[in-house]
Amino acid sequence: IGSDTLTAFAKYVCGFRAGGFNTLVNNPAYLAYDSEEAENYEIGFKSLLLDQRLSVSASVFYLRLNNAVIPVEDGLFTPFQNAEVAETTGLEIDLTAQVTDELSLIASAGTYQNSIENPVLDISQRPFAPDYTAALAANYEHPLSATVTGIARLGFRHRSGGILIGPD
């Protein structure tokens, strides 16, 4: 659904990650892992405002991973192992403002709720999945000649929460 300044969207995506073998492990139980299947549902909108100088977008999503592939510690190695189900629900918002013809400012933020169902692995959320993200950036582009443009970018990104790796 769309217009010149507002677009609404909904999408469904399914995916697959093949299983495999961990070649370097201390625990023989970690030798093989099964395939992972993903389903992702998302709805959101994108809007152009102020003579298309301000872009605003937001979306909410739900991701379900069946047989989720999780990195776990095994001594010196980090093999993969399967969890039963991993779920993530999230909200993401992005703003881009074209302040001048040469300067644009960008801000984004996201919040996520992660969980894992698995009686074997002693973790409650997917490794490397943050609880919150935020980013700010400024882009400056200035033509130096008819064929060369100078670009300067200053940015800041932040991720918080989450765990680094599964248990051993």
mmCIF file of N, CA, C and O in Angstrom, residues 51-95:
data_model
loop_
_atom_site.group_PDB
_atom_site.id
_atom_site.type_symbol
_atom_site.label_atom_id
_atom_site.label_comp_id
_atom_site.label_asym_id
_atom_site.label_seq_id
_atom_site.Cartn_x
_atom_site.Cartn_y
_atom_site.Cartn_z
ATOM 1 N N ASP A 51 8.505 18.122 2.264
ATOM 2 C CA ASP A 51 9.030 18.140 0.882
ATOM 3 C C ASP A 51 10.100 17.078 0.672
ATOM 4 O O ASP A 51 11.119 17.317 0.034
ATOM 5 N N GLN A 52 9.882 15.929 1.238
ATOM 6 C CA GLN A 52 10.760 14.762 1.123
ATOM 7 C C GLN A 52 12.147 14.983 1.732
ATOM 8 O O GLN A 52 13.093 14.292 1.396
ATOM 9 N N ARG A 53 12.251 15.915 2.670
ATOM 10 C CA ARG A 53 13.522 16.151 3.354
ATOM 11 C C ARG A 53 13.615 15.366 4.660
ATOM 12 O O ARG A 53 14.681 15.277 5.261
ATOM 13 N N LEU A 54 12.505 14.785 5.109
ATOM 14 C CA LEU A 54 12.481 13.980 6.318
ATOM 15 C C LEU A 54 11.848 12.635 5.994
ATOM 16 O O LEU A 54 10.745 12.564 5.468
ATOM 17 N N SER A 55 12.576 11.582 6.303
ATOM 18 C CA SER A 55 12.089 10.216 6.103
ATOM 19 C C SER A 55 11.910 9.573 7.478
ATOM 20 O O SER A 55 12.823 9.611 8.309
ATOM 21 N N VAL A 56 10.737 8.989 7.699
ATOM 22 C CA VAL A 56 10.429 8.317 8.958
ATOM 23 C C VAL A 56 9.950 6.913 8.619
ATOM 24 O O VAL A 56 9.106 6.740 7.745
ATOM 25 N N SER A 57 10.500 5.919 9.311
ATOM 26 C CA SER A 57 10.016 4.553 9.104
ATOM 27 C C SER A 57 10.013 3.823 10.443
ATOM 28 O O SER A 57 10.819 4.111 11.326
ATOM 29 N N ALA A 58 9.099 2.893 10.557
ATOM 30 C CA ALA A 58 8.998 2.086 11.770
ATOM 31 C C ALA A 58 8.436 0.728 11.385
ATOM 32 O O ALA A 58 7.665 0.609 10.433
ATOM 33 N N SER A 59 8.859 -0.291 12.118
ATOM 34 C CA SER A 59 8.316 -1.629 11.875
ATOM 35 C C SER A 59 8.358 -2.439 13.162
ATOM 36 O O SER A 59 9.165 -2.183 14.050
ATOM 37 N N VAL A 60 7.458 -3.406 13.241
ATOM 38 C CA VAL A 60 7.460 -4.393 14.306
ATOM 39 C C VAL A 60 7.595 -5.749 13.638
ATOM 40 O O VAL A 60 7.128 -5.954 12.518
ATOM 41 N N PHE A 61 8.281 -6.665 14.318
ATOM 42 C CA PHE A 61 8.479 -7.972 13.704
ATOM 43 C C PHE A 61 8.474 -9.079 14.754
ATOM 44 O O PHE A 61 8.657 -8.836 15.941
ATOM 45 N N TYR A 62 8.268 -10.285 14.256
ATOM 46 C CA TYR A 62 8.340 -11.498 15.065
ATOM 47 C C TYR A 62 9.141 -12.513 14.271
ATOM 48 O O TYR A 62 8.834 -12.791 13.110
ATOM 49 N N LEU A 63 10.192 -13.057 14.875
ATOM 50 C CA LEU A 63 11.057 -14.057 14.252
ATOM 51 C C LEU A 63 11.029 -15.315 15.101
ATOM 52 O O LEU A 63 11.255 -15.253 16.307
ATOM 53 N N ARG A 64 10.762 -16.453 14.468
ATOM 54 C CA ARG A 64 10.773 -17.743 15.156
ATOM 55 C C ARG A 64 11.771 -18.648 14.451
ATOM 56 O O ARG A 64 11.696 -18.842 13.232
ATOM 57 N N LEU A 65 12.726 -19.176 15.222
ATOM 58 C CA LEU A 65 13.718 -20.121 14.714
ATOM 59 C C LEU A 65 13.440 -21.484 15.328
ATOM 60 O O LEU A 65 13.550 -21.650 16.545
ATOM 61 N N ASN A 66 13.044 -22.438 14.518
ATOM 62 C CA ASN A 66 12.860 -23.817 14.974
ATOM 63 C C ASN A 66 14.187 -24.540 14.824
ATOM 64 O O ASN A 66 14.837 -24.434 13.785
ATOM 65 N N ASN A 67 14.584 -25.253 15.877
ATOM 66 C CA ASN A 67 15.878 -25.941 15.870
ATOM 67 C C ASN A 67 17.015 -24.923 15.755
ATOM 68 O O ASN A 67 17.975 -25.112 15.004
ATOM 69 N N ALA A 68 16.906 -23.823 16.472
ATOM 70 C CA ALA A 68 17.848 -22.710 16.373
ATOM 71 C C ALA A 68 19.291 -23.163 16.579
ATOM 72 O O ALA A 68 19.594 -23.909 17.500
ATOM 73 N N VAL A 69 20.178 -22.708 15.696
ATOM 74 C CA VAL A 69 21.604 -23.024 15.792
ATOM 75 C C VAL A 69 22.260 -21.993 16.712
ATOM 76 O O VAL A 69 22.204 -20.791 16.457
ATOM 77 N N ILE A 70 22.879 -22.469 17.800
ATOM 78 C CA ILE A 70 23.440 -21.617 18.853
ATOM 79 C C ILE A 70 24.921 -21.967 19.052
ATOM 80 O O ILE A 70 25.260 -23.142 19.177
ATOM 81 N N PRO A 71 25.813 -20.972 19.098
ATOM 82 C CA PRO A 71 27.202 -21.273 19.454
ATOM 83 C C PRO A 71 27.307 -21.546 20.955
ATOM 84 O O PRO A 71 26.694 -20.863 21.762
ATOM 85 N N VAL A 72 28.061 -22.578 21.320
ATOM 86 C CA VAL A 72 28.268 -22.927 22.727
ATOM 87 C C VAL A 72 29.765 -23.052 22.994
ATOM 88 O O VAL A 72 30.553 -23.244 22.075
ATOM 89 N N GLU A 73 30.161 -22.929 24.255
ATOM 90 C CA GLU A 73 31.566 -23.092 24.620
ATOM 91 C C GLU A 73 31.874 -24.560 24.855
ATOM 92 O O GLU A 73 31.098 -25.280 25.463
ATOM 93 N N ASP A 74 33.033 -24.985 24.379
ATOM 94 C CA ASP A 74 33.501 -26.362 24.564
ATOM 95 C C ASP A 74 35.017 -26.312 24.720
ATOM 96 O O ASP A 74 35.756 -26.662 23.809
ATOM 97 N N GLY A 75 35.470 -25.820 25.861
ATOM 98 C CA GLY A 75 36.915 -25.658 26.055
ATOM 99 C C GLY A 75 37.438 -24.522 25.195
ATOM 100 O O GLY A 75 36.954 -23.406 25.271
ATOM 101 N N LEU A 76 38.387 -24.820 24.316
ATOM 102 C CA LEU A 76 38.964 -23.806 23.432
ATOM 103 C C LEU A 76 38.113 -23.549 22.197
ATOM 104 O O LEU A 76 38.376 -22.619 21.447
ATOM 105 N N PHE A 77 37.120 -24.369 21.955
ATOM 106 C CA PHE A 77 36.359 -24.307 20.720
ATOM 107 C C PHE A 77 34.971 -23.725 20.947
ATOM 108 O O PHE A 77 34.477 -23.688 22.066
ATOM 109 N N THR A 78 34.330 -23.288 19.862
ATOM 110 C CA THR A 78 32.977 -22.746 19.910
ATOM 111 C C THR A 78 32.125 -23.464 18.859
ATOM 112 O O THR A 78 31.878 -22.929 17.793
ATOM 113 N N PRO A 79 31.678 -24.672 19.173
ATOM 114 C CA PRO A 79 30.851 -25.402 18.206
ATOM 115 C C PRO A 79 29.403 -24.912 18.231
ATOM 116 O O PRO A 79 29.000 -24.176 19.135
ATOM 117 N N PHE A 80 28.632 -25.333 17.222
ATOM 118 C CA PHE A 80 27.203 -25.039 17.169
ATOM 119 C C PHE A 80 26.429 -26.187 17.785
ATOM 120 O O PHE A 80 26.827 -27.341 17.713
ATOM 121 N N GLN A 81 25.283 -25.849 18.368
ATOM 122 C CA GLN A 81 24.370 -26.831 18.931
ATOM 123 C C GLN A 81 22.956 -26.308 18.704
ATOM 124 O O GLN A 81 22.759 -25.112 18.531
ATOM 125 N N ASN A 82 21.981 -27.197 18.703
ATOM 126 C CA ASN A 82 20.605 -26.779 18.453
ATOM 127 C C ASN A 82 19.849 -26.519 19.753
ATOM 128 O O ASN A 82 19.977 -27.263 20.706
ATOM 129 N N ALA A 83 19.065 -25.447 19.741
ATOM 130 C CA ALA A 83 18.058 -25.194 20.762
ATOM 131 C C ALA A 83 16.719 -25.530 20.112
ATOM 132 O O ALA A 83 16.612 -25.558 18.893
ATOM 133 N N GLU A 84 15.700 -25.788 20.898
ATOM 134 C CA GLU A 84 14.411 -26.158 20.320
ATOM 135 C C GLU A 84 13.795 -25.000 19.539
ATOM 136 O O GLU A 84 13.581 -25.089 18.340
ATOM 137 N N VAL A 85 13.505 -23.894 20.215
ATOM 138 C CA VAL A 85 12.870 -22.741 19.575
ATOM 139 C C VAL A 85 13.507 -21.471 20.128
ATOM 140 O O VAL A 85 13.684 -21.329 21.332
ATOM 141 N N ALA A 86 13.852 -20.550 19.234
ATOM 142 C CA ALA A 86 14.304 -19.221 19.637
ATOM 143 C C ALA A 86 13.350 -18.213 19.005
ATOM 144 O O ALA A 86 12.995 -18.338 17.834
ATOM 145 N N GLU A 87 12.919 -17.231 19.794
ATOM 146 C CA GLU A 87 11.980 -16.228 19.305
ATOM 147 C C GLU A 87 12.510 -14.828 19.596
ATOM 148 O O GLU A 87 13.109 -14.594 20.637
ATOM 149 N N THR A 88 12.271 -13.921 18.648
ATOM 150 C CA THR A 88 12.606 -12.518 18.836
ATOM 151 C C THR A 88 11.427 -11.684 18.364
ATOM 152 O O THR A 88 10.914 -11.890 17.269
ATOM 153 N N THR A 89 11.001 -10.756 19.218
ATOM 154 C CA THR A 89 9.995 -9.770 18.863
ATOM 155 C C THR A 89 10.679 -8.420 18.954
ATOM 156 O O THR A 89 11.429 -8.168 19.902
ATOM 157 N N GLY A 90 10.454 -7.552 17.960
ATOM 158 C CA GLY A 90 11.173 -6.290 17.991
ATOM 159 C C GLY A 90 10.416 -5.129 17.382
ATOM 160 O O GLY A 90 9.429 -5.303 16.658
ATOM 161 N N LEU A 91 10.909 -3.941 17.688
ATOM 162 C CA LEU A 91 10.407 -2.678 17.155
ATOM 163 C C LEU A 91 11.624 -1.878 16.717
ATOM 164 O O LEU A 91 12.583 -1.735 17.484
ATOM 165 N N GLU A 92 11.596 -1.371 15.477
ATOM 166 C CA GLU A 92 12.697 -0.560 14.960
ATOM 167 C C GLU A 92 12.142 0.727 14.365
ATOM 168 O O GLU A 92 11.118 0.709 13.683
ATOM 169 N N ILE A 93 12.846 1.843 14.623
ATOM 170 C CA ILE A 93 12.445 3.160 14.130
ATOM 171 C C ILE A 93 13.670 3.828 13.504
ATOM 172 O O ILE A 93 14.768 3.781 14.075
ATOM 173 N N ASP A 94 13.475 4.456 12.329
ATOM 174 C CA ASP A 94 14.552 5.156 11.627
ATOM 175 C C ASP A 94 14.075 6.542 11.204
ATOM 176 O O ASP A 94 12.950 6.691 10.720
ATOM 177 N N LEU A 95 14.953 7.534 11.361
ATOM 178 C CA LEU A 95 14.698 8.900 10.908
ATOM 179 C C LEU A 95 15.890 9.366 10.083
ATOM 180 O O LEU A 95 17.041 9.160 10.484
#
